[in-house]
């Protein structure tokens, strides 16, 4: 292991922090670093803010990435913490297996997915990735490795799933994959002229395996919240037209492009974003209502644009993601959209999803609606996000730490009553002196 000083950031490219980056290749490497002092594990750098950065010790887990075992009867896969989701899909989809839960990018590590308890387009029915974890081997503050599950080290397991790497380093985990007949998704597009109509679509289609909506965050008046809801089902082989059957698992590599340079500051101004949203809405309405979509295009559309954060310019961007409970979701979303349309900062991408039951420990989701927004970094953006924080808290909502880069400790504590319990759990087990991130310091976790 050779440590190097590196200036790194999360996927949003803000904040940038100079860290001591330590590559690890095995369990012994990890335990040796834990003994030296405070650190945080880092996977592929796809958390948006500073949750996987520690100036004094950031473990680069990407070399700790082997697949260790697979049970073809149950679909259980055992892998190391640095294993990429893209490698899992490439290895197992041609055999008829796919992850039960996936976030919006396949370039994430197994350990990172569990630490954030990622949720996908199917949370309303199946919950987050934590529901499909059989066990985790965790390198702990006292130098031991503990197996955690629903029957072993139960409390530690609960706080680890969604604990943002602050309970220990995930060395290995056993997750379950789902059987699929093809790699195609039967997609149904449902245009919704306003927010109330979009939410009605979600409520009426709870039996759909996957549901997500693109939402126009700049439409105003009677069109406020107009959306296109995208429903999806894993296609059965007998459903497919012949040309799709010839590529049953849709494994042909799609063309990827790279964003070559940072766009100039101001390129994504309010006028440009408003025009894009208008054009996108009508482009989706012109598509066939039902079509066959390859898995890569349905789950990971942005992965086709390598280095896509460059569209936000050299300063980077920040993402805002909140969840609002059912009883206040509509009024809260209306207030958020009103604040955005009145501001100068534009959200180029806005996504709305319905979430199901709350996860364990410190997991983000709860029953309600989650809205995800991207904003180019600026003083106006930070002021707007402070307003969105207050709207969220005022409507009983909370925030996703995997997307956070700028929240303060007081805001988190007001939004999430579990914060104190999580901090006390960490202190009691002496985790606070061994596992820290720039985010945990900022949020007093």
XYZ file of N, CA and C in Angstrom, residues 11 48 104 213-218 230 268 273-274 276-277 280 301-303 305 308-309 311-312 317-321 337 340 346-352 371-376 403:
135
model
N -19.175 13.040 -6.791
C -19.592 13.121 -8.183
C -20.032 14.531 -8.585
N -22.459 12.041 -4.107
C -22.369 13.349 -4.742
C -21.540 14.357 -3.961
N -29.387 4.969 -9.957
C -29.421 5.489 -11.315
C -28.113 5.404 -12.061
N -40.693 9.355 -12.547
C -41.176 10.441 -13.388
C -40.090 11.480 -13.584
N -39.940 11.921 -14.833
C -39.225 13.164 -15.094
C -40.228 14.279 -14.865
N -39.804 15.322 -14.181
C -40.722 16.402 -13.841
C -40.145 17.736 -14.298
N -40.988 18.567 -14.889
C -40.594 19.890 -15.354
C -40.665 20.841 -14.162
N -39.510 21.186 -13.615
C -39.508 21.997 -12.398
C -39.692 23.482 -12.690
N -39.837 23.848 -13.971
C -40.012 25.261 -14.322
C -41.411 25.598 -14.827
N -42.723 7.066 -16.133
C -42.183 5.947 -16.897
C -42.341 4.676 -16.074
N -25.950 26.790 -18.398
C -27.228 26.234 -17.950
C -27.998 27.301 -17.180
N -32.480 26.075 -19.363
C -33.104 24.937 -18.684
C -34.601 24.911 -18.965
N -35.243 26.063 -18.984
C -36.670 26.123 -19.286
C -36.944 25.573 -20.692
N -35.009 23.458 -22.411
C -34.771 22.012 -22.411
C -35.971 21.273 -21.827
N -36.499 21.736 -20.704
C -37.628 21.060 -20.075
C -38.844 21.029 -20.998
N -38.080 18.556 -23.840
C -38.054 17.167 -23.382
C -39.466 16.646 -23.146
N -29.633 5.913 -17.960
C -29.508 6.770 -19.154
C -28.308 7.707 -19.097
N -27.970 8.219 -17.919
C -26.864 9.169 -17.833
C -25.496 8.497 -17.942
N -25.428 7.205 -17.705
C -24.144 6.510 -17.827
C -23.625 6.527 -19.265
N -23.282 9.103 -20.978
C -22.508 10.340 -21.141
C -21.423 10.345 -20.078
N -20.403 13.388 -17.343
C -21.498 14.335 -17.573
C -21.555 15.491 -16.573
N -20.981 15.413 -15.354
C -20.993 16.605 -14.494
C -20.331 17.839 -15.111
N -21.131 19.310 -17.624
C -22.119 20.237 -18.182
C -22.421 21.369 -17.209
N -22.089 21.165 -15.930
C -22.352 22.193 -14.928
C -21.187 23.157 -14.737
N -21.553 21.002 -9.300
C -22.971 21.152 -9.022
C -23.287 20.484 -7.693
N -24.464 20.745 -7.216
C -24.907 20.093 -5.993
C -26.285 19.506 -6.233
N -26.530 18.353 -5.667
C -27.822 17.701 -5.830
C -28.605 17.809 -4.537
N -29.887 17.992 -4.692
C -30.802 18.074 -3.555
C -31.793 16.931 -3.681
N -31.921 16.125 -2.639
C -32.929 15.071 -2.643
C -33.602 15.002 -1.292
N -41.466 23.428 -5.960
C -41.497 23.823 -7.366
C -41.723 25.323 -7.528
N -38.410 27.048 -6.832
C -37.450 26.873 -7.932
C -37.806 27.781 -9.109
N -31.346 26.993 -12.181
C -32.162 26.011 -12.873
C -31.747 24.590 -12.575
N -32.723 23.700 -12.410
C -32.440 22.281 -12.248
C -32.578 21.610 -13.605
N -31.463 21.178 -14.137
C -31.421 20.568 -15.465
C -32.148 19.224 -15.467
N -32.019 18.476 -14.380
C -32.646 17.171 -14.262
C -33.449 17.117 -12.969
N -34.696 16.713 -13.065
C -35.551 16.596 -11.887
C -36.311 15.276 -11.976
N -36.273 14.505 -10.896
C -36.849 13.161 -10.886
C -37.758 13.015 -9.678
N -38.933 12.449 -9.908
C -39.908 12.209 -8.852
C -40.177 10.712 -8.760
N -38.098 13.751 -4.324
C -37.782 14.622 -5.458
C -36.276 14.840 -5.474
N -35.669 14.650 -6.647
C -34.235 14.814 -6.819
C -33.982 15.928 -7.827
N -33.081 16.854 -7.461
C -32.822 18.031 -8.282
C -31.326 18.281 -8.376
N -30.849 18.671 -9.547
C -29.452 19.061 -9.763
C -29.384 20.559 -10.039
N -28.414 21.231 -9.395
C -28.248 22.669 -9.611
C -26.769 22.991 -9.820
N -26.434 23.816 -10.805
C -25.047 24.282 -10.919
C -24.681 25.093 -9.682
N -26.507 12.272 -1.310
C -26.570 13.384 -2.251
C -26.131 14.703 -1.617
